[in-house]
mmCIF file of C-alpha atoms in Angstrom:
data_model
loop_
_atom_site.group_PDB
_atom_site.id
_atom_site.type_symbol
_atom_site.label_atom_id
_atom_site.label_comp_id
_atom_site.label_asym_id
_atom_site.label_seq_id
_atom_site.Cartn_x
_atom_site.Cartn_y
_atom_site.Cartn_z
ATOM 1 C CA UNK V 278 -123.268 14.637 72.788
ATOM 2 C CA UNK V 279 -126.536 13.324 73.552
ATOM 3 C CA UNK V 280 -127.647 9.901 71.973
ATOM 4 C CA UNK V 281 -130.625 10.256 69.316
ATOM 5 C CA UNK V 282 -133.599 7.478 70.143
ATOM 6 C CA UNK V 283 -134.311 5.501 66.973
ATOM 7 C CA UNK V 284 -136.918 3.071 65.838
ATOM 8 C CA UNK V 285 -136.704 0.804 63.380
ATOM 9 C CA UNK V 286 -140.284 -0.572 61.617
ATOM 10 C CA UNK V 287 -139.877 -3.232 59.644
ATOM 11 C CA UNK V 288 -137.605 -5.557 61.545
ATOM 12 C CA UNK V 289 -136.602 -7.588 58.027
ATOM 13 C CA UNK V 290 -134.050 -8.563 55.856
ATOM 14 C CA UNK V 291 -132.677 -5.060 54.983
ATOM 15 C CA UNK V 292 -133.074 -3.780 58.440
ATOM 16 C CA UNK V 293 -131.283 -6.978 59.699
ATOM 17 C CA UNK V 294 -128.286 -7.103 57.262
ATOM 18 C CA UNK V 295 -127.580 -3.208 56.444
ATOM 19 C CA UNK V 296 -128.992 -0.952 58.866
ATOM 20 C CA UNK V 297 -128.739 -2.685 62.071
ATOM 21 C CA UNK V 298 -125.027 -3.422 61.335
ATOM 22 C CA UNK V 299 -124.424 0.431 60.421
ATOM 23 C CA UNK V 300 -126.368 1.337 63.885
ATOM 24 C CA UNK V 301 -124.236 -1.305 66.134
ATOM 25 C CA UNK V 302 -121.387 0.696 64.341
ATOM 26 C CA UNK V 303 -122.706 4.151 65.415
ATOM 27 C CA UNK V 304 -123.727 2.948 68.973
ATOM 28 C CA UNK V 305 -121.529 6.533 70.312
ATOM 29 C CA UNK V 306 -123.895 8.144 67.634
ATOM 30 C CA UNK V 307 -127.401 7.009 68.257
ATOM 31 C CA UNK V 308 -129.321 3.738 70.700
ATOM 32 C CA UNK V 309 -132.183 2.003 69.421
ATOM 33 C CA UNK V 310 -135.163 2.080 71.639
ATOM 34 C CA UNK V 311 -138.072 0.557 69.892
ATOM 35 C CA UNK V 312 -138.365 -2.049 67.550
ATOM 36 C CA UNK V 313 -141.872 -2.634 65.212
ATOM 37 C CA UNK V 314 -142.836 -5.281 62.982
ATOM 38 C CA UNK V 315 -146.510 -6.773 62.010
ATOM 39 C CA UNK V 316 -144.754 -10.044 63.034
ATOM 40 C CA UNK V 317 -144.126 -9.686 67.045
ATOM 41 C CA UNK V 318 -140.780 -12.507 66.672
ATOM 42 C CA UNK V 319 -139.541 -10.875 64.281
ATOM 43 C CA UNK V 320 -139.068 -7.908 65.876
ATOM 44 C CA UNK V 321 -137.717 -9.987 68.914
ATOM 45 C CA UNK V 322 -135.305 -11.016 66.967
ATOM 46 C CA UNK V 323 -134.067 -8.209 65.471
ATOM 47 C CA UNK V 324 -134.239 -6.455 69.404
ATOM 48 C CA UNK V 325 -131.699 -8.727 70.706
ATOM 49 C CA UNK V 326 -128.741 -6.832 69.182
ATOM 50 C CA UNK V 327 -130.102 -3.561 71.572
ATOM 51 C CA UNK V 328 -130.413 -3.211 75.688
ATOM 52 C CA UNK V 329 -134.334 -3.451 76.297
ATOM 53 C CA UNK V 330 -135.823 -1.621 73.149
ATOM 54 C CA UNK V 331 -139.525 -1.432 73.255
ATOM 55 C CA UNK V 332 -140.892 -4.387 71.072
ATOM 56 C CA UNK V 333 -144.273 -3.627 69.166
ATOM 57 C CA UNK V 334 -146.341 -4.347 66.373
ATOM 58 C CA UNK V 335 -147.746 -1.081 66.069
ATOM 59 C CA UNK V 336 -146.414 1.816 64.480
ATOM 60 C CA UNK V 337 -148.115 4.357 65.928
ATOM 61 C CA UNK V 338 -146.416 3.143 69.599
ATOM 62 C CA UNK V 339 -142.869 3.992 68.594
ATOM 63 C CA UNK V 340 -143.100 7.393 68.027
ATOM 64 C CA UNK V 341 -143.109 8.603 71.816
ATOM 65 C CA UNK V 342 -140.004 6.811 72.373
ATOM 66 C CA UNK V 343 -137.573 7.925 69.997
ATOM 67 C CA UNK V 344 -136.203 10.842 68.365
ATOM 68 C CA UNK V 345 -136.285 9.330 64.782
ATOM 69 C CA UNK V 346 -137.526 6.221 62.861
ATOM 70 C CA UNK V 347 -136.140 4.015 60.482
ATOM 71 C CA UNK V 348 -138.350 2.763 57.811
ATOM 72 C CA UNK V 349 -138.011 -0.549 56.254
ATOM 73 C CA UNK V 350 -141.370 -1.982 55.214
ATOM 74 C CA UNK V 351 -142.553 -2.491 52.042
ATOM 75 C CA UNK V 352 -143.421 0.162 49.611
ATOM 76 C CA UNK V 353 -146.503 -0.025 50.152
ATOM 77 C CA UNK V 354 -146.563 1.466 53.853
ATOM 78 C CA UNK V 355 -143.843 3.899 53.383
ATOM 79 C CA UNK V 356 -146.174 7.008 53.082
ATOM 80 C CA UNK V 357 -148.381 6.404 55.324
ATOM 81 C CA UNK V 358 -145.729 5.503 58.208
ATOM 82 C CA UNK V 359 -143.634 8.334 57.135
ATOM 83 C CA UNK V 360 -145.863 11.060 57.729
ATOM 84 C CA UNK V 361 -147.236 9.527 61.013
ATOM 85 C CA UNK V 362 -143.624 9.644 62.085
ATOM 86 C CA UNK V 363 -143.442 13.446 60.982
ATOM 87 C CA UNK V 364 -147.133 14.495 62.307
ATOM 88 C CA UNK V 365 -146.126 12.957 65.719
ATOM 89 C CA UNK V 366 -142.623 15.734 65.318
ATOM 90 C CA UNK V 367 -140.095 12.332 64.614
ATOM 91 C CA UNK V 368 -137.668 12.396 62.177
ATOM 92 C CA UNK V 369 -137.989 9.764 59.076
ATOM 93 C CA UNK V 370 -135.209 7.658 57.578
ATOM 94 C CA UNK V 371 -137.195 5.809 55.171
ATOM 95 C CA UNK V 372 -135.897 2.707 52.407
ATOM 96 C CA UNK V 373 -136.010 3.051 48.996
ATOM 97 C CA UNK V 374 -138.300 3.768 46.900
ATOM 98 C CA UNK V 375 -139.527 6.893 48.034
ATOM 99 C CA UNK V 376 -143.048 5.917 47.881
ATOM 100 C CA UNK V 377 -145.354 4.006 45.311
ATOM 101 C CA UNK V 378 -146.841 7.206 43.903
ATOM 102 C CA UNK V 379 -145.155 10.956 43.158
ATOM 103 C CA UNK V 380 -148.417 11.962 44.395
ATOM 104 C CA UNK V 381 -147.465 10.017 47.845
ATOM 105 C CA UNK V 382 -143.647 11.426 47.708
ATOM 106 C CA UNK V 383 -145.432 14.763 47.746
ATOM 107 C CA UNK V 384 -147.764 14.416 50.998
ATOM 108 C CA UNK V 385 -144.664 12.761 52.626
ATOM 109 C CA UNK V 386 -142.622 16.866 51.778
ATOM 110 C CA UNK V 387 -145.757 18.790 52.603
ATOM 111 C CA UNK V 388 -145.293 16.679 55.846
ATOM 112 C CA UNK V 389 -141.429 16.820 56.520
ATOM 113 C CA UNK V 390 -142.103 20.960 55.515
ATOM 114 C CA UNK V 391 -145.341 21.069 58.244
ATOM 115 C CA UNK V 392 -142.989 18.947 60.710
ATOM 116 C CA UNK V 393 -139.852 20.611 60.474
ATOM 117 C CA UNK V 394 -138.460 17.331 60.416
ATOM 118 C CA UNK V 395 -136.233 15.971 58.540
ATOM 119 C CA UNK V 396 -137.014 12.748 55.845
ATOM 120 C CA UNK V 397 -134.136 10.807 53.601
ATOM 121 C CA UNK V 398 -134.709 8.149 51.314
ATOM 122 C CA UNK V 399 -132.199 5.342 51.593
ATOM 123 C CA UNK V 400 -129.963 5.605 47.766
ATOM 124 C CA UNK V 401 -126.822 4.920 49.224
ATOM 125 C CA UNK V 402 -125.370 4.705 45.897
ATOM 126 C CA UNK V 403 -124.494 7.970 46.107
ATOM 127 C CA UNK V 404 -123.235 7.596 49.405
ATOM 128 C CA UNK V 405 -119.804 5.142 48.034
ATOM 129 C CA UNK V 406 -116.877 7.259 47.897
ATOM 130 C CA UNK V 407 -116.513 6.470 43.970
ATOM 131 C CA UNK V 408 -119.654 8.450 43.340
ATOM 132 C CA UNK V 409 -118.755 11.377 46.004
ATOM 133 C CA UNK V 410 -115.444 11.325 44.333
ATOM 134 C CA UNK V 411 -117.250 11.382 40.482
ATOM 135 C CA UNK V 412 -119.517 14.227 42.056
ATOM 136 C CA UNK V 413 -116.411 16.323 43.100
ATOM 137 C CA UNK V 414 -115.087 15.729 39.779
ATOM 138 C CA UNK V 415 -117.864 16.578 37.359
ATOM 139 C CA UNK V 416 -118.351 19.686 40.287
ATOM 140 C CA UNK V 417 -114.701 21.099 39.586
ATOM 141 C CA UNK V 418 -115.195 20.985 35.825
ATOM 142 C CA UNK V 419 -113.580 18.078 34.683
ATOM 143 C CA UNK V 420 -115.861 17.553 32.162
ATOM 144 C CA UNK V 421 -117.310 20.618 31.556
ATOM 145 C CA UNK V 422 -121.291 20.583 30.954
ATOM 146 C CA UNK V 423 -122.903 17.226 31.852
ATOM 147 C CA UNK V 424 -125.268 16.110 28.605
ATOM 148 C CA UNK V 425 -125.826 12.760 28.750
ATOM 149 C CA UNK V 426 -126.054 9.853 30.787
ATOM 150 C CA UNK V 427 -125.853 6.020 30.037
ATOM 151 C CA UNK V 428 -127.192 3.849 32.738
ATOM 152 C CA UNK V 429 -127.425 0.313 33.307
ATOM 153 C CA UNK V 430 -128.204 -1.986 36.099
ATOM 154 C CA UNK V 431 -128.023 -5.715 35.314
ATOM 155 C CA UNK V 432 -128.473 -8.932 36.580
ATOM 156 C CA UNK V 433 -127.928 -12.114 35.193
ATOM 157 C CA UNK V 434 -130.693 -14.165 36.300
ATOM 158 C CA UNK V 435 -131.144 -13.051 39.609
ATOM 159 C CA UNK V 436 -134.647 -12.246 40.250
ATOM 160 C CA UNK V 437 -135.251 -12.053 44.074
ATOM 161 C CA UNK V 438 -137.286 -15.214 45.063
ATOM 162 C CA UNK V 439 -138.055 -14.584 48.623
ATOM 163 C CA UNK V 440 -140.139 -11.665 50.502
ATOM 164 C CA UNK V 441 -141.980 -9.507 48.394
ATOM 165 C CA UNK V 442 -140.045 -8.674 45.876
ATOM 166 C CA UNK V 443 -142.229 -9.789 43.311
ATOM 167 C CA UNK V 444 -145.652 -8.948 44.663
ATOM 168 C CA UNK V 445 -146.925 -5.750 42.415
ATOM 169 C CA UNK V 446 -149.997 -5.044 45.585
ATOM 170 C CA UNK V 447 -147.025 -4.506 48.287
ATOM 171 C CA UNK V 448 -143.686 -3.223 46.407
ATOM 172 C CA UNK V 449 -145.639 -1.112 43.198
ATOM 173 C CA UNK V 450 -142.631 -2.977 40.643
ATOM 174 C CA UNK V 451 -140.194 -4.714 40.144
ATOM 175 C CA UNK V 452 -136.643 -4.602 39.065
ATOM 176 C CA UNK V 453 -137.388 -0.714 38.679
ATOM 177 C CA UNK V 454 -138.461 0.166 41.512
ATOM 178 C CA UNK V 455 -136.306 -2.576 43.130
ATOM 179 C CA UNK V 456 -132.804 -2.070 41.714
ATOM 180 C CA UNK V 457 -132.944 0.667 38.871
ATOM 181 C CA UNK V 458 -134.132 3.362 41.554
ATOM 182 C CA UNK V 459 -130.747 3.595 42.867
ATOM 183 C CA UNK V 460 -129.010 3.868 39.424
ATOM 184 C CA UNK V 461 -131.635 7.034 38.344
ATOM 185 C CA UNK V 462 -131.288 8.579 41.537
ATOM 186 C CA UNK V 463 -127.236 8.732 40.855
ATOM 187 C CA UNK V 464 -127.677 9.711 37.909
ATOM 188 C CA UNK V 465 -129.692 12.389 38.124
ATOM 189 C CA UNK V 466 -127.537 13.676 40.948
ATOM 190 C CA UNK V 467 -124.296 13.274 38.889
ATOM 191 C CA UNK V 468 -125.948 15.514 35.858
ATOM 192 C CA UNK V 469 -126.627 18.271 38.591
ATOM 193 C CA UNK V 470 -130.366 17.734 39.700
ATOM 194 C CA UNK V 471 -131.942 18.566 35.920
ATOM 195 C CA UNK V 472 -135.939 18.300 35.872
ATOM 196 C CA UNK V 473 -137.173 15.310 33.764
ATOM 197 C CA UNK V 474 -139.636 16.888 30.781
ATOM 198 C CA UNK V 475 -140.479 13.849 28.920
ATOM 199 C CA UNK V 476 -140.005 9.941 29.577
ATOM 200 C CA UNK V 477 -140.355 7.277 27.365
ATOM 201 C CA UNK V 478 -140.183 3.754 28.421
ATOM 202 C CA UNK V 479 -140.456 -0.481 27.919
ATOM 203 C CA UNK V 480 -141.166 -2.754 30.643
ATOM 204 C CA UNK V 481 -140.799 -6.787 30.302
ATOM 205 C CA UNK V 482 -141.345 -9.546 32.630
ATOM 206 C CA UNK V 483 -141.866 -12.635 29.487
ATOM 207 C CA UNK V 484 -138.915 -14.115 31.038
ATOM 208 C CA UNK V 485 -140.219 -14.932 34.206
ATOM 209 C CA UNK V 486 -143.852 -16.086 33.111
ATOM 210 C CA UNK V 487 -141.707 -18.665 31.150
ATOM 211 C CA UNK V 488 -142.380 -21.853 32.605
ATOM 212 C CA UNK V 489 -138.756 -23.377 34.587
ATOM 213 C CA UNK V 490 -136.739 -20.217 33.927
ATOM 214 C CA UNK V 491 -133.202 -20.489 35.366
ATOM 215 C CA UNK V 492 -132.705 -18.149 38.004
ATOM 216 C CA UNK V 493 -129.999 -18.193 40.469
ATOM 217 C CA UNK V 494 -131.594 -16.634 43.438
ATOM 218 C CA UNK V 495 -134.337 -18.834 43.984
ATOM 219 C CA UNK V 496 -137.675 -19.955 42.652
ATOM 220 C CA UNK V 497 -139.871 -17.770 40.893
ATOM 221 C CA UNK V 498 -143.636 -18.103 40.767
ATOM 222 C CA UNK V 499 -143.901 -17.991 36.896
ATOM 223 C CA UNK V 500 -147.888 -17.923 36.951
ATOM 224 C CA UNK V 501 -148.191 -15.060 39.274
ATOM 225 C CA UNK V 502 -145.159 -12.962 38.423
ATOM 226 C CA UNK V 503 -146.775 -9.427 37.589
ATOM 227 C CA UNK V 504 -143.881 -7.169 38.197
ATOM 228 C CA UNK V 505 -141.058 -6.138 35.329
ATOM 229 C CA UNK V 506 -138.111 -8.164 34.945
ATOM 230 C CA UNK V 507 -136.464 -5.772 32.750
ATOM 231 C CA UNK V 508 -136.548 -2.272 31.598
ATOM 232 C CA UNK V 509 -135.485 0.426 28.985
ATOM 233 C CA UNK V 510 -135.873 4.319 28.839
ATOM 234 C CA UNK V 511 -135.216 7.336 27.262
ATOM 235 C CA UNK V 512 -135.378 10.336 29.633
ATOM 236 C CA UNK V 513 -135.314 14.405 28.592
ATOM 237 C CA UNK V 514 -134.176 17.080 30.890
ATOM 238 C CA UNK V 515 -135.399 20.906 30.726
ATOM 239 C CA UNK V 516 -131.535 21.617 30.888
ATOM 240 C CA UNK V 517 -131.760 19.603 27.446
ATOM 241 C CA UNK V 518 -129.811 16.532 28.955
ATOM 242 C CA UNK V 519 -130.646 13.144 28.020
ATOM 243 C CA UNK V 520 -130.338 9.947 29.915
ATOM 244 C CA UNK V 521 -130.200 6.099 28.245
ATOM 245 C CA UNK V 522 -131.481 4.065 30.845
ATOM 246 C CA UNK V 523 -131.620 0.078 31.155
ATOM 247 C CA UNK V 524 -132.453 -2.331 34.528
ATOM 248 C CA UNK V 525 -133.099 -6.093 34.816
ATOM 249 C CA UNK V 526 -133.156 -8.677 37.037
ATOM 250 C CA UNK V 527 -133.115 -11.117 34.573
ATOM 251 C CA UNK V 528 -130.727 -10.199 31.565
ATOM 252 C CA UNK V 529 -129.220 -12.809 29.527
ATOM 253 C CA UNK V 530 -126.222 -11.017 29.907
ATOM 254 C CA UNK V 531 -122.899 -12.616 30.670
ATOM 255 C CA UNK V 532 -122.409 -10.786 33.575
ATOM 256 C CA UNK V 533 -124.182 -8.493 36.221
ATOM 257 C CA UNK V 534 -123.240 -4.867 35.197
ATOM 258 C CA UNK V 535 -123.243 -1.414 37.309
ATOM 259 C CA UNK V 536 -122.490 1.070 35.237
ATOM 260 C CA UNK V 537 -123.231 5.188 34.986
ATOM 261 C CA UNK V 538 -121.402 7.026 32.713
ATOM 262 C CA UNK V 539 -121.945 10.742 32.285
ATOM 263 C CA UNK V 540 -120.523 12.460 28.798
ATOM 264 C CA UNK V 541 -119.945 16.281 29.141
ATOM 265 C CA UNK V 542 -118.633 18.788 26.965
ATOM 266 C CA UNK V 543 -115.200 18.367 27.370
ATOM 267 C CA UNK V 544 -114.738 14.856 29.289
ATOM 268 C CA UNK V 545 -116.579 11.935 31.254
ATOM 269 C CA UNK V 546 -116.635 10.853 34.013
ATOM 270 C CA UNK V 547 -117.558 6.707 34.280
ATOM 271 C CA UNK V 548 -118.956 4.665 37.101
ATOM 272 C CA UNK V 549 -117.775 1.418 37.945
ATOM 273 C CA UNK V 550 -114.991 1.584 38.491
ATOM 274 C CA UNK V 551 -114.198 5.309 38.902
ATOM 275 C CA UNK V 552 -112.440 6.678 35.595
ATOM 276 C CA UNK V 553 -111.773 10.061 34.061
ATOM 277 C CA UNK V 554 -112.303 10.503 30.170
ATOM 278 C CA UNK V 555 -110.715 14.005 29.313
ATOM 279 C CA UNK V 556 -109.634 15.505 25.539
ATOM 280 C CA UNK V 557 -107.124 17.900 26.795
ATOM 281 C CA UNK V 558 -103.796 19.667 25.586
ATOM 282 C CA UNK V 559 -104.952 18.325 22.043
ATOM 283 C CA UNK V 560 -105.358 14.833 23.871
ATOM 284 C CA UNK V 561 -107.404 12.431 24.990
ATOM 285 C CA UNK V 562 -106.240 11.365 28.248
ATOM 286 C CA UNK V 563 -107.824 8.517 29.930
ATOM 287 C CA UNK V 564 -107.390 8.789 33.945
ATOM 288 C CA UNK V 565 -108.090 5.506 36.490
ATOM 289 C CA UNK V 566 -108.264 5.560 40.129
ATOM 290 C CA UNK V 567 -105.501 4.297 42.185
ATOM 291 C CA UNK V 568 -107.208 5.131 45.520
ATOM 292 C CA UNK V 569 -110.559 7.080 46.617
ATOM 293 C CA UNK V 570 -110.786 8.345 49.693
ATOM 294 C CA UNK V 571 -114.286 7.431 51.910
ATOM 295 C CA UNK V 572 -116.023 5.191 54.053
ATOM 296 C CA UNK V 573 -115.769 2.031 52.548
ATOM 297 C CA UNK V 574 -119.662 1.055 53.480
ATOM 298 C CA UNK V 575 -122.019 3.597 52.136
ATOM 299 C CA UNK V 576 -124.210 2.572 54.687
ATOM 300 C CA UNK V 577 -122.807 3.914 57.316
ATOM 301 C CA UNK V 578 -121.487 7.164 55.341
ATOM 302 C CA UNK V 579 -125.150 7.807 54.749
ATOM 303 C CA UNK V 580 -126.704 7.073 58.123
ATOM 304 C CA UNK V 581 -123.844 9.352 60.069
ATOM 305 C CA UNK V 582 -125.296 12.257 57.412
ATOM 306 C CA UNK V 583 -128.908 11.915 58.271
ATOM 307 C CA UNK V 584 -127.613 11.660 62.342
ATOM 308 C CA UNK V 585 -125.674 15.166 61.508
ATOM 309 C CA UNK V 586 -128.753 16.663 59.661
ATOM 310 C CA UNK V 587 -130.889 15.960 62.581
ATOM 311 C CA UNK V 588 -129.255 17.408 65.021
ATOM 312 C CA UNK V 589 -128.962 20.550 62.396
ATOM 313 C CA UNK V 590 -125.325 20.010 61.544
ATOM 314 C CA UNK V 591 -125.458 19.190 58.191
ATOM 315 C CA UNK V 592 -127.595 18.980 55.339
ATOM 316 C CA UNK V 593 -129.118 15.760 53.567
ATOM 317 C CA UNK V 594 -127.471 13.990 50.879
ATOM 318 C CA UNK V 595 -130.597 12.907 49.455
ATOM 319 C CA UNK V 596 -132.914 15.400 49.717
ATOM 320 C CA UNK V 597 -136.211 14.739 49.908
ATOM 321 C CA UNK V 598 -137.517 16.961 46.673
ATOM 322 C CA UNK V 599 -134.720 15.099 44.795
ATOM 323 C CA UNK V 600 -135.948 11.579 45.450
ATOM 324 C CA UNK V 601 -139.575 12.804 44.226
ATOM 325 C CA UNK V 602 -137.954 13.190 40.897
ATOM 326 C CA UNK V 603 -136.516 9.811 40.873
ATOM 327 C CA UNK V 604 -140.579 8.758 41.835
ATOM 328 C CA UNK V 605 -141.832 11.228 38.948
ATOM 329 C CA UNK V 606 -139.256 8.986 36.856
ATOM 330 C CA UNK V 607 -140.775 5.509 37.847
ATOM 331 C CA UNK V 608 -144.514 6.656 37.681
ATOM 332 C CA UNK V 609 -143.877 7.859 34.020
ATOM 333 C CA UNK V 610 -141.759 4.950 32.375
ATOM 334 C CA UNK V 611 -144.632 2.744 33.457
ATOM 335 C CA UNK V 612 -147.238 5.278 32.365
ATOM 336 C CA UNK V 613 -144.923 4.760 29.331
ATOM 337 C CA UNK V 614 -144.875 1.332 29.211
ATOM 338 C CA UNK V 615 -149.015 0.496 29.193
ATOM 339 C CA UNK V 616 -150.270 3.256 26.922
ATOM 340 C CA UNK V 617 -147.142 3.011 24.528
ATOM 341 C CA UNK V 618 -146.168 6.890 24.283
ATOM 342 C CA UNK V 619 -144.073 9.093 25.718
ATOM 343 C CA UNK V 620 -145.018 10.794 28.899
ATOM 344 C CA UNK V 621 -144.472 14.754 29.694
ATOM 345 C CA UNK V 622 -143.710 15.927 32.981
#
């Protein structure tokens, strides 16, 4: 089996700790040959863990030496750089969130559909064998009809101090687009794919314009914070679905909480950990995982599935028309948010 050629632009903190671990992993799979970053030693760096890639700080100069490109830049770039990569026939593996804009997410299909290329967004949620194992459940019936979906993503206090987490120009958001992106996107993929029809949400961010704020992952700007903190929404599905929806970075919670559970007709099926709810036999039976099979980092699950669907063996898990939904979600809860009423899609 011949290698595939990747790229990686945007030689950063998520390229260094998650995908360039996952790659090392699937050396037999694919070899990095070009590394890009605005900042020339940081993509040194990050090109020391690969036999002579091309180093760069331009884009544009990857593209005729590799097969496929993966994106990790901020937001803000990852429309433009994706559909480069596809106009110049590469394939695009590109972080999360799918773009700042649903009008971006589209021009980046029209492209992967011109192309003939293939483009996955990085939710890798879905990729951790408690959610395939959830999707196979809710697939086979166990619950009957999905209707509704309670989500939350919380942290206590942990509002991302470093990078560019906080800076609205570059990233588009905050803990939404940050953090709660990956918790919609399973979601929606759990309740089958349904088509938002109306959004209404609440973004916050008084807690970190307060003056000394605790945080626990570093100091935050409190003058120039302009991205949401914390989040709430109420989402409608033309299936007639419902989803309760809540992120933060900066709950006072007692604890950080990842939860998605998903109520059907019959059962539900609950998300972390893995249980299933069931009123059976003139019962309720309660059922809780004693083992899941599945690659224990998603990571790697979901970067062996884009490899396959490149090569044509397989299809995505995330596909691209289904992360556009998740963007359709963001742009409307903070359409939501500033004009105070509910948004149809």
């Amino acid at each position: 089996m011949n290698r595939l050629r990747i790229g990686i632009i945007g030689a950063g903190g998520i390229a260094r700790e998650r995908h360039i671990p996952v790659l090392l992993e699937l050396k037999h799979e694919a070899e990095v040959t070009a590394v890009c970053d605005i900042n020339i030693e940081t993509a040194k760096q990050a090109g020391v863990s690969f036999p002579q890639p091309l180093i760069t700080s331009d884009y544009n100069e990857v593209f005729e030496h590799v097969d496929a490109v993966i994106i990790c830049t901020p937001n803000k770039f990852h429309a433009d750089i994706s559909i480069a990569a596809l106009q110049a026939g590469v394939h695009v593996f590109c972080e999360k969130p799918m773009a700042m804009s649903a009008q971006e997410a589209e021009a980046m299909i029209d492209a992967s559909v011109q192309s003939e290329k293939e483009l996955m967004i990085a939710y890798h949620y879905r990729s951790m064998k408690e959610s395939q194992a959830a999707k196979r459940l809710i697939d086979q019936q166990e619950i009957g009809t999905p209707m509704v979906a309670r989500v939350q993503a919380l942290r206590r206090r942990k509002v991302p101090g470093w990078g560019v987490f906080t800076n609205k120009e570059l990233q588009g958001g905050g803990a939404l687009i940050d953090f709660g992106c990956h918790f919609l996107d399973l979601s929606l993929w759990l309740l089958g794919s349904p088509n938002p029809v109306e959004v209404t949400g609440n973004t916050y961010n008084k807690l970190s314009k307060m003056p000394g704020q605790v945080n626990q992952w570093g100091l935050v700007d409190n003058e120039s914070f302009d991205v949401d903190d914390h989040v709430t929404a109420y989402i409608r599905f033309d299936n007639g679905a419902t989803m309760l929806f809540e992120t933060s970075w900066a709950a006072n919670v007692k604890d950080d909480k990842e939860y998605v559970s998903i109520s059907g007709d019959t059962g539900g099926v609950d998300l972390f950990p893995l249980e299933l709810n069931q009123a059976k036999h003139g019962m309720l039976l309660d059922s809780f995982t004693n083992w899941v099979p599945g690659e224990e980092d998603p990571g790697q699950f979901q970067m062996q599935n884009f490899f396959d669907a490149c090569r044509g063996e397989a299809e995505l898990i995330v596909s691209p028309v289904q992360a556009m939904q998740v963007q359709k979600i963001v742009d409307a809860i903070y359409e939501s948010s500033e004009t105070g009423r509910s948004v149809r899609l």
